[in-house]
Amino acid sequence: MMKKRTALIIGLSAGGISVIAGLLATFGYLSVMVAELLTVIAFPIFVIFIALWWNAKSGEEDIPFIGY
């Protein structure tokens, strides 16, 4: 199962990918279309994993299974 720290790392990594893609597109190192595609893919991952991090309890417990 996933721990709180793992959820934070994945969430911040997805957010970082979006920010870096935007900066690279701004400075002309990456096409705008590719930067938009990366952001569209990374944003939901960012939101989901930051929400999981926010809702997880501190300690060694795993994030509880929410169900279907």
XYZ file of N, CA and C in Angstrom:
204
model
N 0.827 -1.187 0.000
C 0.000 0.000 0.000
C 0.875 1.255 0.000
N 0.258 2.350 -0.239
C 0.986 3.612 -0.384
C 1.020 4.377 0.936
N 2.161 4.931 1.233
C 2.316 5.734 2.432
C 2.134 7.213 2.090
N 1.970 8.027 3.119
C 1.725 9.455 2.943
C 2.874 10.126 2.199
N 4.097 9.775 2.534
C 5.264 10.387 1.892
C 5.329 10.042 0.399
N 5.008 8.801 0.056
C 5.014 8.382 -1.348
C 3.990 9.169 -2.157
N 2.804 9.381 -1.588
C 1.771 10.157 -2.277
C 2.238 11.591 -2.506
N 2.908 12.167 -1.515
C 3.417 13.531 -1.664
C 4.490 13.609 -2.746
N 5.398 12.649 -2.767
C 6.476 12.652 -3.768
C 5.902 12.536 -5.176
N 4.951 11.636 -5.378
C 4.350 11.470 -6.707
C 3.583 12.724 -7.103
N 2.825 13.298 -6.170
C 2.058 14.509 -6.465
C 2.948 15.685 -6.825
N 3.988 15.897 -6.043
C 4.890 17.013 -6.333
C 5.692 16.779 -7.617
N 6.015 15.524 -7.904
C 6.709 15.223 -9.161
C 5.829 15.555 -10.364
N 4.559 15.198 -10.288
C 3.633 15.515 -11.384
C 3.478 17.024 -11.538
N 3.381 17.738 -10.419
C 3.306 19.199 -10.493
C 4.575 19.796 -11.059
N 5.715 19.239 -10.679
C 6.998 19.713 -11.196
C 7.135 19.491 -12.694
N 6.636 18.368 -13.168
C 6.668 18.097 -14.610
C 5.885 19.165 -15.357
N 4.729 19.537 -14.828
C 3.912 20.577 -15.464
C 4.633 21.918 -15.495
N 5.210 22.296 -14.377
C 5.895 23.593 -14.286
C 7.115 23.616 -15.202
N 7.898 22.558 -15.179
C 9.100 22.506 -16.020
C 8.729 22.519 -17.499
N 7.669 21.780 -17.865
C 7.227 21.776 -19.265
C 6.803 23.181 -19.690
N 6.099 23.883 -18.822
C 5.693 25.255 -19.145
C 6.876 26.184 -19.307
N 7.853 26.056 -18.414
C 9.046 26.904 -18.520
C 9.852 26.590 -19.781
N 9.990 25.307 -20.093
C 10.720 24.934 -21.309
C 10.013 25.436 -22.563
N 8.688 25.419 -22.562
C 7.944 25.945 -23.705
C 8.084 27.453 -23.787
N 8.097 28.120 -22.637
C 8.239 29.578 -22.623
C 9.578 30.017 -23.213
N 10.629 29.277 -22.893
C 11.959 29.643 -23.373
C 12.318 29.011 -24.709
N 11.381 28.280 -25.311
C 11.565 27.770 -26.660
C 12.307 26.450 -26.765
N 12.508 25.748 -25.660
C 13.204 24.465 -25.708
C 12.266 23.293 -25.960
N 10.963 23.543 -25.865
C 9.954 22.508 -26.033
C 8.773 23.134 -26.766
N 8.173 22.376 -27.658
C 7.023 22.945 -28.366
C 5.850 23.114 -27.391
N 5.032 24.092 -27.670
C 3.898 24.390 -26.802
C 2.934 23.210 -26.767
N 2.746 22.539 -27.877
C 1.837 21.401 -27.937
C 2.299 20.272 -27.009
N 3.579 19.997 -26.984
C 4.113 18.946 -26.108
C 3.970 19.360 -24.645
N 4.234 20.630 -24.339
C 4.087 21.119 -22.971
C 2.634 21.017 -22.516
N 1.708 21.348 -23.397
C 0.289 21.225 -23.054
C -0.093 19.774 -22.813
N 0.402 18.880 -23.643
C 0.109 17.458 -23.489
C 0.648 16.940 -22.154
N 1.863 17.315 -21.813
C 2.436 16.905 -20.527
C 1.623 17.443 -19.355
N 1.172 18.667 -19.459
C 0.378 19.263 -18.386
C -0.986 18.589 -18.259
N -1.609 18.283 -19.385
C -2.918 17.619 -19.361
C -2.806 16.231 -18.733
N -1.706 15.552 -18.964
C -1.503 14.225 -18.372
C -1.111 14.332 -16.900
N -0.255 15.280 -16.552
C 0.277 15.374 -15.194
C -0.694 16.005 -14.203
N -1.584 16.877 -14.641
C -2.457 17.587 -13.709
C -3.389 16.668 -12.911
N -4.084 15.724 -13.557
C -4.934 14.827 -12.749
C -4.128 14.000 -11.746
N -2.937 13.583 -12.136
C -2.074 12.836 -11.221
C -1.716 13.714 -10.025
N -1.392 14.970 -10.295
C -1.082 15.924 -9.229
C -2.257 16.057 -8.262
N -3.441 16.256 -8.787
C -4.617 16.472 -7.939
C -4.929 15.226 -7.106
N -4.909 14.066 -7.722
C -5.248 12.827 -7.015
C -4.256 12.542 -5.896
N -2.955 12.642 -6.202
C -1.969 12.270 -5.194
C -1.806 13.327 -4.102
N -2.042 14.588 -4.407
C -2.035 15.595 -3.346
C -3.257 15.395 -2.445
N -4.391 15.021 -3.014
C -5.576 14.726 -2.197
C -5.346 13.496 -1.324
N -4.705 12.467 -1.866
C -4.379 11.297 -1.060
C -3.434 11.666 0.075
N -2.444 12.487 -0.217
C -1.509 12.933 0.815
C -2.244 13.716 1.894
N -3.130 14.593 1.474
C -3.860 15.450 2.406
C -4.730 14.611 3.356
N -5.342 13.548 2.827
C -6.266 12.737 3.616
C -5.592 11.630 4.420
N -4.340 11.333 4.143
C -3.655 10.255 4.858
C -3.280 10.705 6.265
N -3.300 9.763 7.173
C -2.901 10.050 8.542
C -1.383 10.017 8.648
N -0.850 10.752 9.608
C 0.592 10.719 9.862
C 0.947 9.412 10.556
N 2.135 8.937 10.290
C 2.586 7.698 10.910
C 2.904 6.656 9.866
N 2.970 5.433 10.300
C 3.354 4.333 9.414
C 2.171 3.655 8.746
N 0.960 4.119 9.021
C -0.208 3.487 8.421
C -0.261 3.766 6.919
N -0.816 2.826 6.204
C -1.031 3.029 4.774
C -2.295 3.864 4.579
N -2.442 4.397 3.368
C -3.675 5.081 3.009
C -4.764 4.023 2.904
N -5.896 4.215 3.569
C -6.931 3.173 3.566
C -7.562 3.010 2.175
N -7.998 1.805 1.914
C -8.657 1.517 0.637
C -10.036 2.166 0.654
N -10.320 2.991 -0.341
C -11.572 3.730 -0.383
C -12.691 2.879 -0.967
N -12.368 1.963 -1.810
C -13.379 1.105 -2.438
C -13.704 1.580 -3.834
N -14.653 0.959 -4.427
C -15.037 1.318 -5.785
C -16.156 2.278 -5.714
